[in-house]
Each structure stands twice: as C-alpha cells, then as structure tokens.
PDB file of C-alpha atoms in Angstrom:
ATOM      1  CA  UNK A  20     -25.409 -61.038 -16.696  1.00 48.00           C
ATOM      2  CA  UNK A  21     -22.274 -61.320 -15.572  1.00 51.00           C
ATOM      3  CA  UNK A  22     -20.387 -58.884 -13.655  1.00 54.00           C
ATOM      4  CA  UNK A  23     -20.007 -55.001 -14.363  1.00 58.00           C
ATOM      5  CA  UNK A  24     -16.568 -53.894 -14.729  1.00 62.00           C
ATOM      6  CA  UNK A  25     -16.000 -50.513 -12.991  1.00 68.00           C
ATOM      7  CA  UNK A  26     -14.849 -47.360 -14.978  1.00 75.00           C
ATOM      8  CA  UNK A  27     -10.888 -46.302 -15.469  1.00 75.00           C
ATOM      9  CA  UNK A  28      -9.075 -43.372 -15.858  1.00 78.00           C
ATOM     10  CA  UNK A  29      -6.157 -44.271 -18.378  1.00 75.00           C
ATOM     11  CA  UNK A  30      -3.836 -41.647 -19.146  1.00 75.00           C
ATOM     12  CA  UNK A  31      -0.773 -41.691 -21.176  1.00 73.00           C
ATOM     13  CA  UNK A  32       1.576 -38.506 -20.656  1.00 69.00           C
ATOM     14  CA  UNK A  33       4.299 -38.540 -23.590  1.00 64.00           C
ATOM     15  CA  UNK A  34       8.183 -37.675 -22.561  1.00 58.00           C
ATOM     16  CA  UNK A  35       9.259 -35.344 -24.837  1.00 52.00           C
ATOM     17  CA  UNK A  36      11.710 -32.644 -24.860  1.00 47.00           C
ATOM     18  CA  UNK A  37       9.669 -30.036 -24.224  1.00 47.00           C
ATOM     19  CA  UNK A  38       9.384 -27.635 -21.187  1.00 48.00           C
ATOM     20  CA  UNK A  39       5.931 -28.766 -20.412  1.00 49.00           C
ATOM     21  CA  UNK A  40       7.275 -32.120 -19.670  1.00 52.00           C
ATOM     22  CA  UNK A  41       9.825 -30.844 -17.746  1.00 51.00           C
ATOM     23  CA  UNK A  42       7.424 -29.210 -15.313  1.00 52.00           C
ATOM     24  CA  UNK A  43       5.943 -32.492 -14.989  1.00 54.00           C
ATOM     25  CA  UNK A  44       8.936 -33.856 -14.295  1.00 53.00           C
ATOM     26  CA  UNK A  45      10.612 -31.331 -11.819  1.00 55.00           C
ATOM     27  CA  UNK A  46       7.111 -31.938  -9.491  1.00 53.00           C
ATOM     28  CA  UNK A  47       7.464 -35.614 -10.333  1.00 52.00           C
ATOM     29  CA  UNK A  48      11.184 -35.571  -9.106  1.00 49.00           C
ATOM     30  CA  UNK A  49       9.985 -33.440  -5.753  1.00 47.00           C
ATOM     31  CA  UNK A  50       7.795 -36.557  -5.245  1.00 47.00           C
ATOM     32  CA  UNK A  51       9.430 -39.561  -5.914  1.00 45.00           C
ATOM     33  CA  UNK A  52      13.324 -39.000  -7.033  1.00 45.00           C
ATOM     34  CA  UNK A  53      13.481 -42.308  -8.635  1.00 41.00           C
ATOM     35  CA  UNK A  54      11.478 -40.748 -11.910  1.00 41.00           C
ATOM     36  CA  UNK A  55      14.617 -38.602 -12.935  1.00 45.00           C
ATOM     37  CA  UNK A  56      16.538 -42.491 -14.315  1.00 48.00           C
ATOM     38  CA  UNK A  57      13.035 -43.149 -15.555  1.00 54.00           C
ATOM     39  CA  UNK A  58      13.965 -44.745 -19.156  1.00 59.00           C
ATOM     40  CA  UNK A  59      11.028 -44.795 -21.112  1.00 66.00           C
ATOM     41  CA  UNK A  60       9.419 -42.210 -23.523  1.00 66.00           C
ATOM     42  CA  UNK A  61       6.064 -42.577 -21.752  1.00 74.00           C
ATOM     43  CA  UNK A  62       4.142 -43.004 -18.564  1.00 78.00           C
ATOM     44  CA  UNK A  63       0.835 -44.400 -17.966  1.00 82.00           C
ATOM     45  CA  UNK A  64      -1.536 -43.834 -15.219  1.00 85.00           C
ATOM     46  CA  UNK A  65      -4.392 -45.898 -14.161  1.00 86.00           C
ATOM     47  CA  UNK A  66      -6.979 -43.587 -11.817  1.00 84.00           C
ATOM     48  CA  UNK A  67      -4.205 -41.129 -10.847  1.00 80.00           C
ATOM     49  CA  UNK A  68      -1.837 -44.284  -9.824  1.00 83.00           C
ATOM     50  CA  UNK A  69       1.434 -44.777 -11.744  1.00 82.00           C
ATOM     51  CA  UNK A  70       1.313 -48.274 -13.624  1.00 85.00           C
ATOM     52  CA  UNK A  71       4.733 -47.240 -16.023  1.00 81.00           C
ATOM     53  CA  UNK A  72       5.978 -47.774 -19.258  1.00 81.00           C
ATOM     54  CA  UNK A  73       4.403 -48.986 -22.145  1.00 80.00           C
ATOM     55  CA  UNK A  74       4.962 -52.839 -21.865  1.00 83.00           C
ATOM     56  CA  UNK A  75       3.474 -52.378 -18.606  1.00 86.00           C
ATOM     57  CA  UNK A  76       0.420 -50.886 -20.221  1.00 86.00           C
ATOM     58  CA  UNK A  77       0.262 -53.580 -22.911  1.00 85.00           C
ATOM     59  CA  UNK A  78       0.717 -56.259 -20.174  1.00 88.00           C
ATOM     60  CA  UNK A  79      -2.112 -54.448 -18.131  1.00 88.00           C
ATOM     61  CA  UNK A  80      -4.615 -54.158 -21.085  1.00 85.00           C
ATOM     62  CA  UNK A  81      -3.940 -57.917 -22.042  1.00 84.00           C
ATOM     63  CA  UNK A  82      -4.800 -59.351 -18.039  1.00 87.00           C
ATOM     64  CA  UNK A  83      -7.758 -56.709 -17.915  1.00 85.00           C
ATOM     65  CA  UNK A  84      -9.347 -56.753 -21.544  1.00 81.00           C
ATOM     66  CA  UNK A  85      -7.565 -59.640 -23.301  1.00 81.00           C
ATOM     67  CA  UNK A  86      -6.345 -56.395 -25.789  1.00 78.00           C
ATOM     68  CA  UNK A  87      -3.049 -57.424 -28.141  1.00 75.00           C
ATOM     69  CA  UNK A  88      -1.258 -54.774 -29.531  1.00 71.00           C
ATOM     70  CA  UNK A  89      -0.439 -55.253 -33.201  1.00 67.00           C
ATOM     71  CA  UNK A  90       0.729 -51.770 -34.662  1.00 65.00           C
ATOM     72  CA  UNK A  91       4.294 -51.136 -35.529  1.00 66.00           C
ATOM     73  CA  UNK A  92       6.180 -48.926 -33.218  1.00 67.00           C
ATOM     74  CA  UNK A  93       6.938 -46.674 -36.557  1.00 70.00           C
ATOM     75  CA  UNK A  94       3.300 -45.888 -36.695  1.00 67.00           C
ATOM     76  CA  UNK A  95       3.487 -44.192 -32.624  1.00 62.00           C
ATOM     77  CA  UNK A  96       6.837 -42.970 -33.747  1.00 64.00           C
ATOM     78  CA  UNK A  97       5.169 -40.686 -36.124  1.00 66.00           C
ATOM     79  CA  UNK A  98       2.228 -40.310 -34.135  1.00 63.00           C
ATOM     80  CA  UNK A  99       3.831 -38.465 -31.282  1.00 59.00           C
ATOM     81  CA  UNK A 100       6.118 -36.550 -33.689  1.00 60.00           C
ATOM     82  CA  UNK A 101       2.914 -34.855 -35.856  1.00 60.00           C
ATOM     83  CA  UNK A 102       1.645 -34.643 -32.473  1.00 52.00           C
ATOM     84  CA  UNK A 103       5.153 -32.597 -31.451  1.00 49.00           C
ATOM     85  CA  UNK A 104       5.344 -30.249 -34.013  1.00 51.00           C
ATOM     86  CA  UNK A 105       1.443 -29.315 -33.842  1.00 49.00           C
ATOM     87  CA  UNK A 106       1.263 -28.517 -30.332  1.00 42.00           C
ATOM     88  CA  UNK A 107       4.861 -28.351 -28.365  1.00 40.00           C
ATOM     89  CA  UNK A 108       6.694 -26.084 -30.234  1.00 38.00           C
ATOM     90  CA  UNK A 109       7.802 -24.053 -27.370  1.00 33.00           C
ATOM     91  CA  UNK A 110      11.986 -24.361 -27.097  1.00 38.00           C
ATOM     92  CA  UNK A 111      14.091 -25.264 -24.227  1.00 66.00           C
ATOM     93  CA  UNK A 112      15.969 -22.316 -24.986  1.00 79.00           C
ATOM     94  CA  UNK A 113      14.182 -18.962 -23.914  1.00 86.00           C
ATOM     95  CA  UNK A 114      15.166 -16.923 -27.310  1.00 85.00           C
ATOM     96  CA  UNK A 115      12.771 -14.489 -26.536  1.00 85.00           C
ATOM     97  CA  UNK A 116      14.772 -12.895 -23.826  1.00 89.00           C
ATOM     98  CA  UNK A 117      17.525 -13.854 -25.130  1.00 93.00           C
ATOM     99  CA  UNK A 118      17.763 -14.458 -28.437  1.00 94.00           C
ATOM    100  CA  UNK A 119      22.064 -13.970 -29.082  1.00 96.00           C
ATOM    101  CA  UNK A 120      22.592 -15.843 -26.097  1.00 96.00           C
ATOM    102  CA  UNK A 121      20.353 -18.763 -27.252  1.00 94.00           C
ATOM    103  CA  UNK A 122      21.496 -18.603 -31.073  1.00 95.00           C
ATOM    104  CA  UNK A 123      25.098 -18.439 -29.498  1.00 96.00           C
ATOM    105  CA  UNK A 124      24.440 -21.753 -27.439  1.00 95.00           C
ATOM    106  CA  UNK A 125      22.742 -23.376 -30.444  1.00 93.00           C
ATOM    107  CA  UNK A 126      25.222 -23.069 -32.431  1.00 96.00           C
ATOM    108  CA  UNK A 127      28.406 -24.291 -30.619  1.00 96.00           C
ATOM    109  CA  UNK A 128      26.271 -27.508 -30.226  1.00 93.00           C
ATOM    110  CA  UNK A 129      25.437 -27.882 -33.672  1.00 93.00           C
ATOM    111  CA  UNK A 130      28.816 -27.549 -34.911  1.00 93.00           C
ATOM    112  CA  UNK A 131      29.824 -25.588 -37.933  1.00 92.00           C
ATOM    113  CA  UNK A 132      30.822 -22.218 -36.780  1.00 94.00           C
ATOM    114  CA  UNK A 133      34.549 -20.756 -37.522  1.00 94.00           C
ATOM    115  CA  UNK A 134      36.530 -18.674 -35.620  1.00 93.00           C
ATOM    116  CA  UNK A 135      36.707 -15.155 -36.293  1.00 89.00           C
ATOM    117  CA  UNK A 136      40.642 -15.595 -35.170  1.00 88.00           C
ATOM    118  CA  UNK A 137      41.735 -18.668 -36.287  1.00 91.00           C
ATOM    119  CA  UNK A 138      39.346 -20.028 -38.767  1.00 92.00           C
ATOM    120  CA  UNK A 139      39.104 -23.343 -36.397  1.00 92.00           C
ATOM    121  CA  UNK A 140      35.881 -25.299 -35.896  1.00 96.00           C
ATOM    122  CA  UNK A 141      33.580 -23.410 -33.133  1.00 96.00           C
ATOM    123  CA  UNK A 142      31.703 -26.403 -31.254  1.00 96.00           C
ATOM    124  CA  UNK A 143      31.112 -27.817 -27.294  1.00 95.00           C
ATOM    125  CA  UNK A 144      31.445 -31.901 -29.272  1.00 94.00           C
ATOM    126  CA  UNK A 145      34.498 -32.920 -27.173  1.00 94.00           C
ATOM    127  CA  UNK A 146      34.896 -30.017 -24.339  1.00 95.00           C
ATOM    128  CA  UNK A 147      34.946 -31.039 -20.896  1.00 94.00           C
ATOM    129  CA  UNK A 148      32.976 -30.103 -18.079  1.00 95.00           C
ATOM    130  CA  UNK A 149      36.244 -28.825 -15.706  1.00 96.00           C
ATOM    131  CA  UNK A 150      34.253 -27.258 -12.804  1.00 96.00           C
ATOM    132  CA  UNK A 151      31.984 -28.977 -10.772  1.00 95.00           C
ATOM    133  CA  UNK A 152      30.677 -26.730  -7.389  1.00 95.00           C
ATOM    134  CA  UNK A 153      29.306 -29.291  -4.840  1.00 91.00           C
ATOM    135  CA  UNK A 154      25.568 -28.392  -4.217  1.00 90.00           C
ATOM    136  CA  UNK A 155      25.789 -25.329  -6.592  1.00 94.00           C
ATOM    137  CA  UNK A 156      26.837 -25.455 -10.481  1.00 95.00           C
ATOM    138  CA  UNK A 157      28.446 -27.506 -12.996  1.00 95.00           C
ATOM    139  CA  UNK A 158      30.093 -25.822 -15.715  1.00 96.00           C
ATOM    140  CA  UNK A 159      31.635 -26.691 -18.868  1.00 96.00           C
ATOM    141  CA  UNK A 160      32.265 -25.403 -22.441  1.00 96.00           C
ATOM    142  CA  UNK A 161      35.699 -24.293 -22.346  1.00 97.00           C
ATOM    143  CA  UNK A 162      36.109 -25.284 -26.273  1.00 96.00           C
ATOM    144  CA  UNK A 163      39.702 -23.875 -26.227  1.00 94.00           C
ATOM    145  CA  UNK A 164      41.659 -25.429 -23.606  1.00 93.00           C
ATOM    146  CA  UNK A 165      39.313 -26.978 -21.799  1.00 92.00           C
ATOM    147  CA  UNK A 166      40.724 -25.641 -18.330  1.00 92.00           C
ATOM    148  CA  UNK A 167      38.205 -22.948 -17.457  1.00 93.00           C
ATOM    149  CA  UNK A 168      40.411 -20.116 -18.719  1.00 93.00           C
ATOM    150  CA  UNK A 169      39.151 -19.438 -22.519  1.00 94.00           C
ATOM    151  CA  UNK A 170      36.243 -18.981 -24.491  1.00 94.00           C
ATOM    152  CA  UNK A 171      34.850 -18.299 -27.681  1.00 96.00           C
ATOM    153  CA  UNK A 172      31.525 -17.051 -29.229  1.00 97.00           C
ATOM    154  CA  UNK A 173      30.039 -17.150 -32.476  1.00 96.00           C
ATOM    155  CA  UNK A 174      30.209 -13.502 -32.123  1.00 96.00           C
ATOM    156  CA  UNK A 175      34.161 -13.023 -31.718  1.00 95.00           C
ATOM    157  CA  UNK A 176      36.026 -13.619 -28.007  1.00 95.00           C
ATOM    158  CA  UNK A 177      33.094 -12.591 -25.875  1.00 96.00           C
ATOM    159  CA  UNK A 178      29.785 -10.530 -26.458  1.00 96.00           C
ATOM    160  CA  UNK A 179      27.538  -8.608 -24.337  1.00 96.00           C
ATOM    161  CA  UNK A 180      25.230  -9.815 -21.280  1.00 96.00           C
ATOM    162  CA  UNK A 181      21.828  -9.773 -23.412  1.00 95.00           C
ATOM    163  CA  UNK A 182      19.222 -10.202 -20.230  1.00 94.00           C
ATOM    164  CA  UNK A 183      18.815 -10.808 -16.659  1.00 95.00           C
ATOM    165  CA  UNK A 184      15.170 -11.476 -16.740  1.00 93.00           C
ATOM    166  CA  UNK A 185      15.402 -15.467 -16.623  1.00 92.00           C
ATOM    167  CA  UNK A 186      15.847 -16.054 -13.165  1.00 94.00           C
ATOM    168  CA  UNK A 187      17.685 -19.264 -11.139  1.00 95.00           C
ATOM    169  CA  UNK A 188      14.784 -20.575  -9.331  1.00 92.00           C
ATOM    170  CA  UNK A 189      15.594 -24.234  -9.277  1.00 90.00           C
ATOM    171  CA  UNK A 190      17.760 -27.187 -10.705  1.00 90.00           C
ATOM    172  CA  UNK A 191      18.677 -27.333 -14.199  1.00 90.00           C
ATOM    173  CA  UNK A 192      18.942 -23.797 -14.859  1.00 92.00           C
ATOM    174  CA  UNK A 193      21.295 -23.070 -18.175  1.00 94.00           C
ATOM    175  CA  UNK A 194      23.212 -20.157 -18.332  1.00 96.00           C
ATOM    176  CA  UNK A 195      26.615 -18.314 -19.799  1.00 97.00           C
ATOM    177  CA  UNK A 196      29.265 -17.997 -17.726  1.00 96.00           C
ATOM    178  CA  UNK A 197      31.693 -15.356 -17.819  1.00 95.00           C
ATOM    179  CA  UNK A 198      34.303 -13.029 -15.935  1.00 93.00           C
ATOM    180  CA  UNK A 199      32.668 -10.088 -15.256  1.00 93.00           C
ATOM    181  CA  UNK A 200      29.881  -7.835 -17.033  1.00 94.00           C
ATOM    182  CA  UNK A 201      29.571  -8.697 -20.750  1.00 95.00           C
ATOM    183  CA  UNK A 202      32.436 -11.395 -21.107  1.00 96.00           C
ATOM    184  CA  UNK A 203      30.139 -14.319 -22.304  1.00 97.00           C
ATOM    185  CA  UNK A 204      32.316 -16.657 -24.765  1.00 97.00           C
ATOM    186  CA  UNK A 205      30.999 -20.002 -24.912  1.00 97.00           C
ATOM    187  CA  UNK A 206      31.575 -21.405 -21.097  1.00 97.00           C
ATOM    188  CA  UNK A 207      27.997 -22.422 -19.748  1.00 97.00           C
ATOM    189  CA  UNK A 208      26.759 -24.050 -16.388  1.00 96.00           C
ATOM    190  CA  UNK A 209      23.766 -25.609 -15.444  1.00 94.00           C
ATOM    191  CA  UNK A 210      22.158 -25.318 -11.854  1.00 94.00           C
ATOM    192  CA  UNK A 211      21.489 -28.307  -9.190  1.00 93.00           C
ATOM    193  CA  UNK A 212      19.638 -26.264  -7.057  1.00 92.00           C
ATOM    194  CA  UNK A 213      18.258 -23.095  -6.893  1.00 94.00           C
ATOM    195  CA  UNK A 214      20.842 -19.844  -6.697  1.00 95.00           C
ATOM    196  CA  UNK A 215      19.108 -16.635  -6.737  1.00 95.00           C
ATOM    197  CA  UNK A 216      22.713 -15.481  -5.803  1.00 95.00           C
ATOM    198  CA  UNK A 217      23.802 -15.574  -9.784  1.00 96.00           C
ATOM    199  CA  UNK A 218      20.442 -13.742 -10.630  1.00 95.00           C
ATOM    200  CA  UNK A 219      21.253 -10.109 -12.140  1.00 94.00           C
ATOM    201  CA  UNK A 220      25.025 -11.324 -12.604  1.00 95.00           C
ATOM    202  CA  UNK A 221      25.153 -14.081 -15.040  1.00 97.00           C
ATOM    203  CA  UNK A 222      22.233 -14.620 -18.115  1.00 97.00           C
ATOM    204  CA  UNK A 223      20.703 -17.306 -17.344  1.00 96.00           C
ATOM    205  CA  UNK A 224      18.472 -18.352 -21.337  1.00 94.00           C
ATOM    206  CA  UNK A 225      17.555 -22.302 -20.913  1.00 91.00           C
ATOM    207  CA  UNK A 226      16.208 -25.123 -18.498  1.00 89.00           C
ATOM    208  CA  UNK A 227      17.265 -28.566 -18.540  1.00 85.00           C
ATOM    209  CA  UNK A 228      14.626 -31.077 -19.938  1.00 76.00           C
ATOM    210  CA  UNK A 229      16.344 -34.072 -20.621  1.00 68.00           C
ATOM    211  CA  UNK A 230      19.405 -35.626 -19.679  1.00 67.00           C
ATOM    212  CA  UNK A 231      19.004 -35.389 -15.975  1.00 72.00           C
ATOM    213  CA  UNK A 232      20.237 -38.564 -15.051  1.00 76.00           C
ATOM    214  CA  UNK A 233      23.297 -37.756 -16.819  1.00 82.00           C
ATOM    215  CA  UNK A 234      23.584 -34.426 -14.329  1.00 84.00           C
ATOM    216  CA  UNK A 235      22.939 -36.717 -11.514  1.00 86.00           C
ATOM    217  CA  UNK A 236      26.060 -38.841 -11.854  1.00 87.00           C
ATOM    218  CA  UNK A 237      28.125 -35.760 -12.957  1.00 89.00           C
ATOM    219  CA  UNK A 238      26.872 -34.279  -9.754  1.00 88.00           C
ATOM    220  CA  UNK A 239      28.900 -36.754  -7.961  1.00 88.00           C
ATOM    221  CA  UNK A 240      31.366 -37.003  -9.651  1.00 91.00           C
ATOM    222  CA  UNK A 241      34.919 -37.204  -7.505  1.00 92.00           C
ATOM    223  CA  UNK A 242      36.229 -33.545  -7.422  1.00 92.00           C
ATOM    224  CA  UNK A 243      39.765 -31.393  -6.079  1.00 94.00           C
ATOM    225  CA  UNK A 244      39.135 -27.864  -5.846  1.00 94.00           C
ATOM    226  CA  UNK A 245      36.478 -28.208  -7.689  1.00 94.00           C
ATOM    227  CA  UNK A 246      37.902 -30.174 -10.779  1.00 94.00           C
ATOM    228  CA  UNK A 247      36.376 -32.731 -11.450  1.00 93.00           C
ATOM    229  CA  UNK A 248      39.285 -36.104 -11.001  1.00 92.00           C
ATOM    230  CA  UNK A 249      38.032 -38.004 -13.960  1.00 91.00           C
ATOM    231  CA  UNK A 250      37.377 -36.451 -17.351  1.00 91.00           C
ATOM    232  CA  UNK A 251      33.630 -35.334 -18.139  1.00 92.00           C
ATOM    233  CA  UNK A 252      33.409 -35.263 -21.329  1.00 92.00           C
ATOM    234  CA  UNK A 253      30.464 -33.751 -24.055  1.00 92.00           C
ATOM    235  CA  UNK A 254      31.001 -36.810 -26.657  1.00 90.00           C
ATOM    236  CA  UNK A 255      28.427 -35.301 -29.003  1.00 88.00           C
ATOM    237  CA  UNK A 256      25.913 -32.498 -28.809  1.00 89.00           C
ATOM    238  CA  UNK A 257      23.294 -31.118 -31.370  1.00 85.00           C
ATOM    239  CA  UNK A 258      19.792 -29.925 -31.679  1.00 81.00           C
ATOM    240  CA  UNK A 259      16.371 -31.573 -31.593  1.00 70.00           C
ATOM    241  CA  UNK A 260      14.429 -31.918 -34.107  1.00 64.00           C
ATOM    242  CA  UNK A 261      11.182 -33.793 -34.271  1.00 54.00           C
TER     243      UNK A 261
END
C-alpha cells in the first residue's frame, strides 16, 4: 500500500454583493488590508489557510490529485447566481428602516426619474464626488451643479429624515446628506471610519459591499479645503441584479 494521504478542509467562500460577504470582508480587511484590492469573485481555503483565487485552486487540485477542470465558466456563472437568488436575497440597502430613503437612492442610480421642476433627467451617472473629509467622509451626488450646493429627490427638492436607527459604526457606512433636519435631496456620503458623531443627525440606510478599492484611492485623493483637486467622477451607476 502506498502512502495515506491526510484529510483537507477545502472551502470555497463566493464574493458576492451581499452584506454577508461584506462582514467577511470588513474582519478580513481588520486582518490583512491587502484583501480589500482582492480581484477575484472567490476565495479558497485549504485547513483554515488562504490558498486564493480559483486558478490557484485548479493549480492546487492538479499538483495534489492530478484533477483537470473541464466545465465552462457559464455553467459556475449560473451556478452561483441560482445559488444568489435562493439564499442571499438580503439588500445592501436597509429598506426596512428606511424604505423612501433607499427607493430615493435606488433610483437616482438607476436613471429614469424626472424632475418635478424642470422635467430633466434625475440620476448620480456623471455627478462628482466634490467633498472629500480626510479620515471622515466622502460625499458626492450633487446631480445639479455638482459643487455641493444643490440637490434633488425623486420626491421634489428635499424630503423628510425617514430614520435614525442605522447607526455609523464603521467604514463604508451610506447615508443622505443634507442641511439641517429633513433637507435630504440626493447628496450622499459614505464613511471611512466609524463616526458615531453623525448618528441621530444624518440617516444613515446602506453599507458598502463592493467597490472598496475604488474608496481607497478616492480616499487619497489630493484635496483643498476639502475639494477634491482632480475630478471624481460616478461614470455609471445602476442596480444589481443577479
């Protein structure tokens, strides 16, 4: 007989835009900050022990079991999107608690909207982040001049703070900002690092899941009083759907 291989723990953890992952991932960045510019859609373990993406898996199984992979990446496309919409169906956007605020959000991303003044196109696609506070916020989705100054909502100029129950406990943290008690338009700003100093004054209704090595280089980004020097722009923006 020849020699007994010993046991393995393989796991594969899928990267998908989901807040479950995102726990994962905040605890992951705590550990090792390198995982944030991690680029592929999976990660595989080997007895607790990160091995990486998939070609590293494939190149593992091949040296350990001689195993060739021969299934089309379509077939693990759909695999993980049945898998998706059966099991992680929860939202990045907390509509429960605030379900205006969220529906607002959603749909200046998606596009489509008019303005209750002018009739014009209601949508973040080409806005500018114009406010970036060192160690505490960026903020963007001025979608009328693009300064900080204006606003607009689904809902008219401005509508009503909706909740303060979603509180800023860490990084990535979306929320509406405004000018003062129920003044929300359409400017939002997303945490990078905890700031229980907004809590109870701005509604805070999403957390960042993916995209967070694009808010690391926006992060350090160039700034003068707090304008960012070179333009940050949102080239396109929309909703996911598995």
């Amino acid at each position: 007989m020849g020699p007994q291989r010993v046991p393995v723990a393989l796991v594969v953890v899928g990267l998908l835009q989901d807040p479950a992952f995102h726990v994962a991932k905040c605890a992951a960045e705590e550990l090792r900050g390198e995982v944030w510019a991690y680029a592929s859609s999976v990660m595989c373990f080997i007895d607790g022990q990160l091995l990486g993406d998939e070609k590293k898996l494939l190149k593992w199984s091949y040296r350990e079991w001689d195993y060739r992979d021969f299934k089309p990446k379509a077939l693990y496309q759909a695999i993980a999107e049945d898998f998706y919409s059966k099991y992680l169906k929860n939202s990045q956007l907390f509509s429960d608690a605030c379900p205006r605020t969220c529906e607002n959000f959603r749909a200046l991303c998606v596009g489509g909207a008019k303005s209750l003044r002018d009739g014009r196109e209601l949508t973040y696609k080409n806005s500018l982040f114009h406010r970036l506070v060192k160690n505490g916020w960026i903020q963007g989705g001025d979608i009328i001049t693009g300064n900080g100054d204006e606003g607009e909502s689904i809902y008219g100029p401005t509508f009503e703070d909706e909740s303060f129950s979603v509180r800023h406990k860490g990084r990535g943290v979306l929320g509406m900002a405004n000018k003062g008690r129920h003044s929300n338009g359409s400017q939002f700003y997303i945490t990078l690092h905890p700031a229980p100093y907004l809590d109870k004054k701005y509604v805070a209704f999403g957390q960042l899941i993916e995209g967070t090595e694009v808010l690391q280089k926006l992060e350090v980004v160039p700034t003068y009083n707090e304008r960012p020097t070179v333009p940050c722009k949102i080239i396109n923006c929309g909703m996911f759907e598995p």
